[in-house]
Short mmCIF file of C-alpha atoms in Angstrom, two decimals:
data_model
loop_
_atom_site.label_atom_id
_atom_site.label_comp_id
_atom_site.label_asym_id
_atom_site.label_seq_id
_atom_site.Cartn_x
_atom_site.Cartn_y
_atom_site.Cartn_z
CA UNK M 10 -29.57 0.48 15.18
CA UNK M 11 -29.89 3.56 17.20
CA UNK M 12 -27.38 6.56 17.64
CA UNK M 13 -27.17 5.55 20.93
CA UNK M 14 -27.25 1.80 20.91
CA UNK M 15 -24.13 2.35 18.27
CA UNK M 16 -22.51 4.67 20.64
CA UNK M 17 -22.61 2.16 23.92
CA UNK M 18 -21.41 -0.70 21.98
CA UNK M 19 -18.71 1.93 20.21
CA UNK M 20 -18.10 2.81 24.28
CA UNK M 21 -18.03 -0.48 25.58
CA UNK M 22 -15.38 -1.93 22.69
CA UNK M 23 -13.29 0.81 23.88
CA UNK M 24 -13.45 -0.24 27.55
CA UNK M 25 -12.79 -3.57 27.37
CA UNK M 26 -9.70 -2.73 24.52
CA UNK M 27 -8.04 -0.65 27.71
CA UNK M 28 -8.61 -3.10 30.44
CA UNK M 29 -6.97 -5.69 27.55
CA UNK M 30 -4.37 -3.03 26.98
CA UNK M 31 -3.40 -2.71 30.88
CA UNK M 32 -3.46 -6.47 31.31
CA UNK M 33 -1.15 -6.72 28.30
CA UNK M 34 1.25 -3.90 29.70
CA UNK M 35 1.22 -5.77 33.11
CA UNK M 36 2.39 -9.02 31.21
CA UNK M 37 5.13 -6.92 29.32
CA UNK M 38 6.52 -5.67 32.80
CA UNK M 39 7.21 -9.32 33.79
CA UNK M 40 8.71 -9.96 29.84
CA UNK M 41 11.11 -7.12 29.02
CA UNK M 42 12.94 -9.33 26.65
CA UNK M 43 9.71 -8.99 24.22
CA UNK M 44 10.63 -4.89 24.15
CA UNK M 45 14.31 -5.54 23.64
CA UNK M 46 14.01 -7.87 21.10
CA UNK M 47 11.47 -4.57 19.03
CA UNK M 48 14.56 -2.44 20.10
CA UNK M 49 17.89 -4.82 19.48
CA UNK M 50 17.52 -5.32 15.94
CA UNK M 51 16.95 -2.05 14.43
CA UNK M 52 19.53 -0.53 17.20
CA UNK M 53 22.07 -3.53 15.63
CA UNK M 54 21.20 -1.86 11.92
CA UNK M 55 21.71 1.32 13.22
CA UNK M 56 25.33 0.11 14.05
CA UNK M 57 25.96 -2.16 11.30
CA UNK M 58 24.60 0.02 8.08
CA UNK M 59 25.82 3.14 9.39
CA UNK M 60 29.18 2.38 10.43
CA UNK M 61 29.95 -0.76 8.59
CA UNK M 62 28.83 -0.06 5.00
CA UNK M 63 28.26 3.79 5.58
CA UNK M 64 31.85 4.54 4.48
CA UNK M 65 31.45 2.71 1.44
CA UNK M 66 28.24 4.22 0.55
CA UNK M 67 27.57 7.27 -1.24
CA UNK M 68 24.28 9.08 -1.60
CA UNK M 69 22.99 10.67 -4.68
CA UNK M 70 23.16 14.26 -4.60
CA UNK M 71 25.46 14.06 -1.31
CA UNK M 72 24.34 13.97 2.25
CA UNK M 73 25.62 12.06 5.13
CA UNK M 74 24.69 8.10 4.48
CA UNK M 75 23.90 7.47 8.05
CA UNK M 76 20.73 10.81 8.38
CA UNK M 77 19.37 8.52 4.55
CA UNK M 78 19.34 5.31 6.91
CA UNK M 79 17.88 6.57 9.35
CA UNK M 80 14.55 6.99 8.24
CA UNK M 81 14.64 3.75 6.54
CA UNK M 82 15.33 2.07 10.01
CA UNK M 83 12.26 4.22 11.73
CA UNK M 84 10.31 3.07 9.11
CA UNK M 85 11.57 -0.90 9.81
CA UNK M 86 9.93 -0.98 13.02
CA UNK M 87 6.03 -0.18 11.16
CA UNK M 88 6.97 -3.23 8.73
CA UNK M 89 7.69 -5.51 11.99
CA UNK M 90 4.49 -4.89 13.33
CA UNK M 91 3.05 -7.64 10.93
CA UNK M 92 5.58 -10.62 12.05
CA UNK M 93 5.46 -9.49 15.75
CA UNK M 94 1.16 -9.59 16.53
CA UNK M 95 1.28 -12.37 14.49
CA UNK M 96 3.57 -14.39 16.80
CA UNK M 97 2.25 -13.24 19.99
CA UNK M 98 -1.70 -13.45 18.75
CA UNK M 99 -0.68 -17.25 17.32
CA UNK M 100 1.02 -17.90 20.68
CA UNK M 101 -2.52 -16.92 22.47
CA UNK M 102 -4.61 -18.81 20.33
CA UNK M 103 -2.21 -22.34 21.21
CA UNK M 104 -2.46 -21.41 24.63
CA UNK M 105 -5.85 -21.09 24.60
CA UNK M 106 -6.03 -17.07 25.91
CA UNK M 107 -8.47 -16.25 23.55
CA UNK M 108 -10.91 -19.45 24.28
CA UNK M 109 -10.69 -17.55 27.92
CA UNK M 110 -11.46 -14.20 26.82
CA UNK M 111 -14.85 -15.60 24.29
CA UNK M 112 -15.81 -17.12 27.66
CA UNK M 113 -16.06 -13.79 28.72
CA UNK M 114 -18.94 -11.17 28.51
CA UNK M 115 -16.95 -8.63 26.26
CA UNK M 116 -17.06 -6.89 23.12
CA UNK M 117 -15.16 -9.02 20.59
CA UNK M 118 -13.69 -6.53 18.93
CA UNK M 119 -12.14 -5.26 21.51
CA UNK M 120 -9.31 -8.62 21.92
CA UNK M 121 -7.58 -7.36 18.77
CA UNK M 122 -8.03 -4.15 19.56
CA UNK M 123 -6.43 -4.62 22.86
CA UNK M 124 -3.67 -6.14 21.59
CA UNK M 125 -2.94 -3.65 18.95
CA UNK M 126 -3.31 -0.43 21.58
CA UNK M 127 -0.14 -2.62 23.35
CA UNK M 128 1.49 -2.98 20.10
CA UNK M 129 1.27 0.78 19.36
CA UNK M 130 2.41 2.03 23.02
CA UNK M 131 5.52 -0.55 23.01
CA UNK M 132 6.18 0.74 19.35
CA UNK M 133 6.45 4.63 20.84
CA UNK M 134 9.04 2.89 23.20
CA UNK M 135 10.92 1.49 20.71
CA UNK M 136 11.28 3.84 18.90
CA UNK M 137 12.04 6.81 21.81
CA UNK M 138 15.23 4.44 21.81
CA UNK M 139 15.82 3.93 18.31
CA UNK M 140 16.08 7.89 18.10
CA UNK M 141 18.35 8.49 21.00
CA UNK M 142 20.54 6.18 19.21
CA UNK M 143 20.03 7.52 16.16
CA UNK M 144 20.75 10.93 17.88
CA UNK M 145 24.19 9.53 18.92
CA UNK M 146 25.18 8.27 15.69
CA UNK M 147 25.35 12.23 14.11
CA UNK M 148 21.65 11.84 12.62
CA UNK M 149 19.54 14.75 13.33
CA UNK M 150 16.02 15.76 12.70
CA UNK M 151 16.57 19.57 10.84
CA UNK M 152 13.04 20.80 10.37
CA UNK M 153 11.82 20.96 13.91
CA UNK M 154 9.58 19.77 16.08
CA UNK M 155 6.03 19.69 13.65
CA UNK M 156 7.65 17.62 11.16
CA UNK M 157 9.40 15.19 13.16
CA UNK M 158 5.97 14.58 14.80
CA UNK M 159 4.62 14.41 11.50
CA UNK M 160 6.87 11.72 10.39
CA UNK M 161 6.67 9.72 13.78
CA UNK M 162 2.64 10.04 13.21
CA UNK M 163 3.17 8.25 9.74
CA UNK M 164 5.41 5.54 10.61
CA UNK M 165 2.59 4.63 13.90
CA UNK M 166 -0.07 4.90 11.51
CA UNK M 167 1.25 2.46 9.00
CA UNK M 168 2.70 -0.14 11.57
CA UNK M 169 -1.48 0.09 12.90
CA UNK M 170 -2.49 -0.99 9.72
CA UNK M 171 0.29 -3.70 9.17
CA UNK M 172 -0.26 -4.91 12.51
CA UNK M 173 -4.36 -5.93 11.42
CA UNK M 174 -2.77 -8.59 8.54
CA UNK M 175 -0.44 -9.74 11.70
CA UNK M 176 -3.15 -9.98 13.81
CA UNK M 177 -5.40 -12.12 10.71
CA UNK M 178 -1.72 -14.11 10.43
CA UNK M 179 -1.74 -14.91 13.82
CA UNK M 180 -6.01 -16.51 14.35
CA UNK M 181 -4.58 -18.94 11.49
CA UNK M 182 -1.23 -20.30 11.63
CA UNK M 183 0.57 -22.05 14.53
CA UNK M 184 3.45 -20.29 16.55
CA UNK M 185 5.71 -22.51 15.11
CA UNK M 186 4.30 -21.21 11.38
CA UNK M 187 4.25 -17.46 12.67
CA UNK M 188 7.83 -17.89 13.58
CA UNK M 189 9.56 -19.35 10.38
CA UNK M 190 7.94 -15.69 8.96
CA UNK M 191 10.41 -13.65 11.16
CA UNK M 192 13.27 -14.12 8.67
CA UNK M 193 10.82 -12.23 5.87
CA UNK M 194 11.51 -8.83 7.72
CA UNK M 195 14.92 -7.47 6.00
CA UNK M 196 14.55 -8.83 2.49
CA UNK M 197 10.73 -7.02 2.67
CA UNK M 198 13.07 -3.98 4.30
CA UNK M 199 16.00 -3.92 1.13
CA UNK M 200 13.08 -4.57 -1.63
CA UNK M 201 12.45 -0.43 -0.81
CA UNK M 202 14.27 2.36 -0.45
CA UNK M 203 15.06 2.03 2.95
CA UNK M 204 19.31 1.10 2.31
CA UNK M 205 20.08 2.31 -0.81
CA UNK M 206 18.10 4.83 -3.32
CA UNK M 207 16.67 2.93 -6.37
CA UNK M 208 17.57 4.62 -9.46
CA UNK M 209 20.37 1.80 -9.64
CA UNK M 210 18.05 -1.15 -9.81
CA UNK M 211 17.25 -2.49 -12.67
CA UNK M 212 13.78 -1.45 -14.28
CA UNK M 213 11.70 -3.83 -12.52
CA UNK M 214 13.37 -4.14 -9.43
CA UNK M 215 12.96 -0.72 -8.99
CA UNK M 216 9.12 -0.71 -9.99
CA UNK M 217 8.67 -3.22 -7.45
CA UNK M 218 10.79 -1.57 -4.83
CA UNK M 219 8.97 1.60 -5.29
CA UNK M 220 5.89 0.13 -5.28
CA UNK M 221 6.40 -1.52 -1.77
CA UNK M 222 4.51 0.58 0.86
CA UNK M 223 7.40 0.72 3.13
CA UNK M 224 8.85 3.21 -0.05
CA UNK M 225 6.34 6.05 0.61
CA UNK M 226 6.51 5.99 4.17
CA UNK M 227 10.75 6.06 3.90
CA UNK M 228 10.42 9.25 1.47
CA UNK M 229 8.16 11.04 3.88
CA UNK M 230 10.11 10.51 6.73
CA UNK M 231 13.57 11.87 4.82
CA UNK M 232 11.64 15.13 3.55
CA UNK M 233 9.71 16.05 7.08
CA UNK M 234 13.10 15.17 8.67
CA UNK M 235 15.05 16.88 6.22
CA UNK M 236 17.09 14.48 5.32
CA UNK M 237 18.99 13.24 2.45
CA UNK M 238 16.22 11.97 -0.21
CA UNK M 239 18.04 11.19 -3.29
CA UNK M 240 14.89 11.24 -5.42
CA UNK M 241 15.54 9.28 -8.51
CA UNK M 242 14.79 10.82 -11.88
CA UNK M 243 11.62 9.85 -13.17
CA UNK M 244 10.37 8.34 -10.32
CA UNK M 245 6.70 6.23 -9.64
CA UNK M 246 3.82 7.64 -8.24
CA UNK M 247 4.54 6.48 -4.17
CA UNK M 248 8.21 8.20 -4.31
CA UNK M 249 6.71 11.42 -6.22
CA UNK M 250 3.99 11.77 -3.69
CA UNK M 251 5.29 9.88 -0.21
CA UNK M 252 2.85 11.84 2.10
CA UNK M 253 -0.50 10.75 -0.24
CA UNK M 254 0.20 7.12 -1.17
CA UNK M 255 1.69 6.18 2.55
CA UNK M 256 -2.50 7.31 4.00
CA UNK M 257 -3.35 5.78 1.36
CA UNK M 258 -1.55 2.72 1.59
CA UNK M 259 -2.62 2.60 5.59
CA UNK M 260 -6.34 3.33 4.94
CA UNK M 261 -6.46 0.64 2.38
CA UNK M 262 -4.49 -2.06 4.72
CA UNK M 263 -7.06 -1.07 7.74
CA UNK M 264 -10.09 -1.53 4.68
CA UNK M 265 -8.96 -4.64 4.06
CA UNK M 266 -7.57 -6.11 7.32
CA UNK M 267 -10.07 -4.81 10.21
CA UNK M 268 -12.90 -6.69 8.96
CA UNK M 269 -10.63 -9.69 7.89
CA UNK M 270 -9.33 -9.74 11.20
CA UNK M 271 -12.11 -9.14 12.96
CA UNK M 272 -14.82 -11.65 11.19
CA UNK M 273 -11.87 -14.67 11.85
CA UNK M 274 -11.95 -14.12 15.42
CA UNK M 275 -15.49 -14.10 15.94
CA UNK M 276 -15.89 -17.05 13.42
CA UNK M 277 -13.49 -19.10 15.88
CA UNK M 278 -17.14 -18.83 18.19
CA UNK M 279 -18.74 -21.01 16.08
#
């Protein structure tokens, strides 16, 4: 295939993705429950954690408990990227939007792609608000501007990838499965580092803990926010190097998921 056959097809994946991204955005404007339910629950955590158990909880090597949960609850919103395409791709596939959109003369890569593009711009929403309250809660961001962009960057980038194994979720389950998977969010959030540190688990708690993606992506957020880390002694690779392992996790989610994703939608053609 040519450089420039590759590059229209590249160009017109990217054009249908938008006009899919608009006409999701257009939907959104007549469903804003959809963007308060991405915003109510970690805004609810916020509130509960912080002032609820924050009293009670004291973090290793001091620091104020509510600026360590904060970045644990930015981080929240990448892990509910899975459960959320997942419903709403499920939901199109019963109601028969995608059988519309294959009768259609566009890319096919571009559906999921549209979808995801929404996903992502909703997510910067979400979490604009998430901050503000965060902001009004006494947690601060203390290394500037770069960083805190940095960190933002990280937790997009990782919800991106996540959001490809909701979108394969979503071509094979019914709504009705997709939703009973909702519940998995905050037992998938404690089994990190996202509430508590884990040098206080036991050994293989806190291998598997550490070991969860969400980890890395928690401990990068705390150091390019400059926030309380509480880095445990002797602790696994992700937690030792938070910036490496969370690209890496993403790039290896996207490796596995995009073409996953992608080949089940086209096989529902045949």
């Amino acid at each position: 295939m040519s450089a420039t056959t590759t590059g229209s097809r590249l160009g017109w994946a990217a054009r249908d993705a938008w006009a899919l991204t608009r006409r999701e955005l257009g939907h959104l404007q007549h469903q804003p429950g959809e963007l308060i339910g991405v915003v109510a629950f970690p805004g609810v955590m916020v509130l509960l954690f912080g002032y609820v158990f924050g009293s009670a909880i004291q973090v290793p090597g001091g620091g104020n408990y509510r600026e360590y949960l904060m970045p644990g609850l930015f981080a929240m919103t990448a892990l509910t990227g899975v459960l959320a395409n997942a419903l709403l791709v499920s939901k199109d596939v019963a109601g028969g939007v995608l059988d519309r959109f294959r009768s259609m003369p566009m890319a096919r890569s571009a559906v999921p792609l549209g979808r995801l593009l929404t996903d992502l711009l909703t997510s910067v929403v979400a979490l604009a608000i998430i901050t503000l309250i965060g902001l009004a809660t006494g947690w601060q961001p203390h290394r500037g501007i770069g960083p805190a962009a940095a960190a933002f960057g990280l937790i997009l980038l990782l919800r991106f990838a996540l959001s490809w194994a909701g979108v394969l979720i979503g071509l094979s389950v019914t709504p009705e499965a997709a939703d009973t998977l909702v519940p998995l969010v905050f037992p998938l959030s404690m089994l990190s580092n996202s509430f508590v540190p884990t040098g206080a688990m036991p050994g293989w708690l806190r291998l598997i803990s550490e070991w969860n993606p969400l980890s890395a992506l928690v401990q990068a957020c705390r150091q390019l926010f400059g926030n309380p880390a509480a880095v445990p002694a002797h602790p696994s690779l992700p937690v030792e190097h938070p910036y490496l392992f969370t690209l890496g996790w993403s790039g290896l989610l996207l490796a596995v998921f995009v073409p996953l994703a992608v080949r089940a939608y086209v096989r529902r053609d045949r």
